[in-house]
Coordinates of C-alpha atoms in Angstrom, one line a residue:
M26 CA -14.6 -40.5 13.6
G27 CA -18.0 -40.7 15.2
G28 CA -17.6 -39.7 18.8
P29 CA -20.0 -40.1 21.8
R30 CA -22.8 -37.7 22.2
I31 CA -22.3 -36.0 25.4
M32 CA -24.6 -34.1 27.6
L33 CA -23.1 -31.5 29.9
D34 CA -25.0 -31.7 33.1
C35 CA -23.2 -29.6 35.6
P36 CA -25.4 -27.7 38.0
R37 CA -23.2 -25.1 39.8
V38 CA -23.3 -21.7 41.2
N39 CA -21.4 -19.2 39.1
T40 CA -19.4 -16.5 40.9
L41 CA -19.5 -13.5 38.6
R42 CA -17.1 -10.6 39.0
L43 CA -17.2 -7.2 37.2
R44 CA -13.8 -6.1 36.2
F45 CA -13.2 -2.3 35.8
P46 CA -10.6 -0.7 33.4
D47 CA -7.0 -0.9 34.6
A48 CA -8.2 -3.1 37.5
A49 CA -9.1 0.0 39.5
P50 CA -11.1 -0.4 41.6
S51 CA -10.7 -4.1 42.3
D52 CA -13.2 -6.5 40.9
L53 CA -16.8 -6.2 42.0
V54 CA -18.1 -9.5 43.2
L55 CA -21.7 -9.9 42.0
E56 CA -23.4 -11.7 44.7
S57 CA -27.2 -12.1 44.8
G58 CA -28.8 -8.7 45.0
V59 CA -28.5 -5.3 43.3
H60 CA -25.2 -3.6 42.4
T61 CA -24.9 -0.1 41.0
V62 CA -22.1 1.5 38.9
G63 CA -21.4 5.1 37.9
R64 CA -18.8 7.8 37.9
G65 CA -16.8 8.0 41.1
S66 CA -15.1 11.1 42.5
D67 CA -12.2 10.6 40.2
G68 CA -14.4 10.4 37.1
R69 CA -13.9 6.7 36.6
L70 CA -16.5 4.0 36.6
A71 CA -16.8 2.4 40.0
P72 CA -19.4 1.0 42.4
I73 CA -21.4 4.0 43.8
A74 CA -24.6 4.8 45.6
R75 CA -27.8 3.8 43.8
Q76 CA -29.2 7.3 43.4
D77 CA -26.1 8.4 41.4
A78 CA -25.7 5.2 39.3
M79 CA -25.9 5.0 35.6
L80 CA -25.9 1.1 35.5
Q81 CA -27.5 -1.4 37.7
V82 CA -26.8 -5.1 37.8
S83 CA -29.3 -7.4 39.5
V84 CA -28.4 -10.9 40.3
D85 CA -30.9 -13.6 41.1
R86 CA -31.4 -17.3 40.4
R87 CA -32.3 -16.6 36.8
G88 CA -28.9 -14.9 36.1
A89 CA -27.5 -11.4 36.0
W90 CA -29.5 -8.5 34.5
L91 CA -28.0 -5.2 33.4
Q92 CA -30.4 -2.2 33.7
V93 CA -29.6 1.2 32.1
R94 CA -30.7 4.1 34.1
D95 CA -32.6 7.0 32.5
G96 CA -30.2 9.5 30.9
A97 CA -27.4 7.0 30.3
R98 CA -26.4 6.9 26.6
G99 CA -24.1 4.8 24.5
V100 CA -24.3 1.6 26.6
H101 CA -23.4 -1.6 24.7
V102 CA -23.0 -5.3 25.5
N103 CA -20.6 -7.0 23.1
G104 CA -21.1 -4.2 20.6
R105 CA -24.9 -4.3 20.7
P106 CA -26.7 -1.3 22.1
V107 CA -28.8 -1.7 25.2
R108 CA -31.8 0.7 25.7
R109 CA -33.1 -0.6 29.1
V110 CA -32.3 -4.2 30.1
A111 CA -29.9 -6.9 29.0
L112 CA -29.4 -10.4 30.3
L113 CA -25.7 -10.9 30.9
R114 CA -23.5 -14.0 30.7
A115 CA -19.9 -14.7 31.8
G116 CA -17.5 -13.3 29.3
D117 CA -19.6 -10.3 28.2
V118 CA -18.1 -6.9 27.7
V119 CA -20.1 -3.9 28.8
F120 CA -19.2 -0.6 27.1
A121 CA -20.3 2.6 28.9
E122 CA -19.1 6.2 29.0
G123 CA -16.0 5.3 27.0
S124 CA -15.0 2.5 29.3
E125 CA -15.1 -1.3 29.1
L126 CA -16.3 -3.5 31.9
L127 CA -15.6 -7.3 31.7
L128 CA -17.9 -9.8 33.3
L129 CA -15.8 -12.6 34.6
G130 CA -17.1 -16.1 35.3
E131 CA -15.5 -19.1 36.9
P132 CA -12.1 -19.9 35.5
P133 CA -12.3 -23.0 33.2
G134 CA -11.0 -26.1 34.8
T135 CA -8.3 -28.4 33.5
R136 CA -10.5 -31.4 34.1
N137 CA -14.2 -31.8 33.5
D138 CA -15.0 -33.5 36.7
E139 CA -18.5 -32.0 37.0
S140 CA -19.8 -33.1 33.6
T141 CA -21.6 -36.4 33.1
A142 CA -21.8 -38.2 29.8
S143 CA -25.1 -39.2 28.3
S144 CA -25.6 -41.0 25.0
D145 CA -29.1 -39.6 24.3
A146 CA -28.4 -35.9 24.0
R147 CA -26.3 -33.7 21.8
V148 CA -24.1 -30.6 22.4
V149 CA -24.1 -27.6 20.1
L150 CA -21.8 -24.6 19.7
R151 CA -24.2 -21.6 19.2
G152 CA -22.9 -18.4 17.6
V153 CA -23.9 -15.3 19.6
G154 CA -21.6 -12.8 17.9
G155 CA -19.6 -12.3 14.7
L156 CA -20.2 -14.0 11.3
N157 CA -21.8 -17.1 12.8
H158 CA -24.4 -15.2 15.0
G159 CA -27.6 -17.3 15.2
R160 CA -26.0 -20.5 13.8
S161 CA -25.4 -23.7 15.7
F162 CA -22.8 -26.4 15.1
L163 CA -23.2 -29.9 16.2
L164 CA -20.3 -31.2 18.3
D165 CA -20.8 -35.0 18.1
R166 CA -17.5 -35.3 16.2
G167 CA -15.9 -32.0 17.3
C168 CA -14.9 -29.1 15.0
V169 CA -12.1 -26.9 13.9
I170 CA -12.4 -23.1 14.2
G171 CA -10.4 -20.8 12.0
R172 CA -10.3 -19.0 8.7
G173 CA -9.1 -22.0 6.7
R174 CA -11.4 -23.5 4.1
E175 CA -11.4 -26.9 5.8
C176 CA -12.6 -25.5 9.1
E177 CA -16.1 -26.5 10.2
V178 CA -16.6 -23.1 11.9
R179 CA -15.1 -20.4 9.7
I180 CA -14.3 -17.0 11.1
D181 CA -12.3 -14.0 9.9
G182 CA -10.0 -11.3 11.3
P183 CA -6.4 -10.1 11.1
T184 CA -5.4 -12.1 14.2
V185 CA -7.3 -15.3 13.4
A186 CA -5.2 -18.2 12.3
E187 CA -6.0 -20.8 9.6
R188 CA -6.7 -23.2 12.5
Q189 CA -7.3 -21.1 15.5
A190 CA -8.8 -23.7 17.9
V191 CA -10.3 -27.1 18.0
V192 CA -13.3 -28.3 20.0
E193 CA -13.1 -32.1 20.7
C194 CA -15.4 -34.6 22.3
E195 CA -13.5 -36.7 24.8
S196 CA -14.6 -39.2 27.4
G197 CA -16.6 -37.3 29.9
G198 CA -16.9 -33.9 28.2
I199 CA -15.9 -31.3 25.7
V200 CA -12.4 -29.7 25.5
L201 CA -11.3 -26.6 23.7
R202 CA -7.7 -26.4 22.6
E203 CA -5.9 -23.4 21.1
T204 CA -3.8 -24.7 18.2
G205 CA -0.7 -22.5 18.3
S206 CA -1.9 -19.1 17.2
V207 CA -0.6 -15.9 18.8
E208 CA -3.9 -14.8 20.2
L209 CA -5.4 -16.9 23.0
C210 CA -9.1 -17.9 23.2
M211 CA -11.2 -16.5 26.0
V212 CA -13.6 -18.6 28.0
N213 CA -15.9 -16.8 30.4
G214 CA -13.5 -13.8 30.2
H215 CA -10.3 -15.8 30.9
A216 CA -7.5 -16.3 28.4
V217 CA -6.9 -20.0 27.8
R218 CA -4.9 -22.4 25.7
E219 CA -6.9 -25.4 26.8
A220 CA -10.1 -25.7 28.8
W221 CA -12.8 -28.2 29.6
L222 CA -16.1 -26.7 28.7
R223 CA -19.3 -26.7 30.6
S224 CA -22.8 -25.9 29.4
G225 CA -23.3 -22.2 29.2
D226 CA -19.6 -21.3 28.8
Q227 CA -19.0 -18.4 26.4
I228 CA -16.0 -18.6 24.0
L229 CA -14.5 -15.5 22.4
I230 CA -12.1 -15.9 19.5
G231 CA -10.6 -12.9 17.9
A232 CA -12.2 -9.5 18.5
H233 CA -15.9 -10.4 18.1
H234 CA -16.5 -14.1 17.3
R235 CA -18.6 -15.4 20.3
F236 CA -20.0 -18.8 20.9
V237 CA -21.9 -20.4 23.7
L238 CA -21.8 -24.2 24.5
E239 CA -25.3 -25.6 24.9
S240 CA -26.7 -29.0 25.5
S241 CA -29.7 -29.8 23.2
S242 CA -32.7 -32.0 23.6
P243 CA -32.4 -35.6 22.2
G244 CA -33.5 -36.0 18.7
P245 CA -32.3 -36.6 15.2
G246 CA -32.2 -33.0 14.1
R247 CA -30.1 -30.1 15.2
R248 CA -31.6 -27.7 17.6
V249 CA -31.0 -24.1 16.8
E250 CA -32.2 -21.6 19.4
R251 CA -32.9 -18.0 18.6
D252 CA -30.7 -15.5 20.3
T253 CA -33.5 -13.5 21.9
S254 CA -32.8 -13.7 25.6
E255 CA -29.9 -11.3 25.9
F256 CA -31.7 -8.0 25.2
V257 CA -35.0 -7.8 27.0
D258 CA -37.1 -4.6 27.2
T259 CA -39.1 -5.2 30.4
E260 CA -40.6 -1.7 30.4
E261 CA -42.7 -2.2 27.3
P262 CA -46.4 -2.5 28.0
E263 CA -48.0 -5.8 27.7
P264 CA -50.1 -6.2 24.5
E265 CA -53.8 -5.6 24.8
P266 CA -55.8 -8.9 24.8
M267 CA -57.1 -9.7 21.4
P268 CA -60.9 -9.5 21.0
A269 CA -62.8 -12.7 20.7
R270 CA -62.8 -14.0 17.2
R271 CA -66.0 -15.9 17.3
W272 CA -68.0 -12.8 16.2
R273 CA -65.9 -12.2 13.1
V274 CA -67.2 -15.0 11.0
P275 CA -71.0 -14.3 11.6
W276 CA -70.5 -10.6 10.7
L277 CA -68.6 -11.6 7.5
L278 CA -71.4 -14.0 6.6
I279 CA -74.1 -11.4 7.2
A280 CA -72.2 -8.9 5.1
A281 CA -71.8 -11.4 2.3
L282 CA -75.5 -12.3 2.3
M283 CA -76.6 -8.7 2.2
L284 CA -74.2 -8.0 -0.7
S285 CA -75.6 -11.0 -2.5
A286 CA -79.2 -9.9 -2.0
A287 CA -78.4 -6.4 -3.2
L288 CA -76.8 -7.8 -6.4
S289 CA -79.8 -10.1 -7.0
L290 CA -82.3 -7.2 -6.6
L291 CA -80.1 -5.1 -8.9
L292 CA -80.1 -7.7 -11.6
L293 CA -83.8 -8.5 -11.2
Y294 CA -85.2 -5.0 -11.4
G295 CA -82.4 -3.7 -13.7
A296 CA -83.3 -6.4 -16.3
G297 CA -87.0 -5.4 -16.1

């Protein structure tokens, strides 16, 4: 069943939206710039003036960055605490002040028109949450996700089926199909039964099993990237430059010579 190796090459501008609890207020469209969120006059989280905000989302060409203001406590992204700054991706859930905010990306398409196939690259499914956090799964032949023993990607949970979903390589791209379970999969924050995937898409299965689709560099081995980009503390001071090491060896040599000379004198005069 060896399928084609496919590279997802789909440059596009993501339109991110921040969805508030109970859809009130309406979604906040995260255009390029700075957006601030805090308690409104009714006590619910809403876009407010910057000086009164507890959360700040900055959007630039690198992505969307969540900044926690001083005094804010208990802020989490996908269940992981955030002290100062976190890099967000579509499909993330921000928990703050007892409320959940969902970061919505573009709805997944029914066709993968934007992707282009390439025979010299590979695609991996990287775990960013749940049991498979930090692991990567090669998708050259597709994979089955579920709690069954035969599944290539095994997950658990009371609502997870034996065969929850299948990711398949087809001509032109990668497709995710839900295989008849009660609970739908989520792609970039949208519930789906079938979706063509693009590089960077985040998949949520069950309550906390998260995966990101990534295109890897060509090569015989599997590329596993460390999940270190989501939570970045930009306020920590830069490390002091290390002193030059060229003086360390001479001083060690001098100390060794002096110790050797002292031992020689001790043996010489002590024996006499």
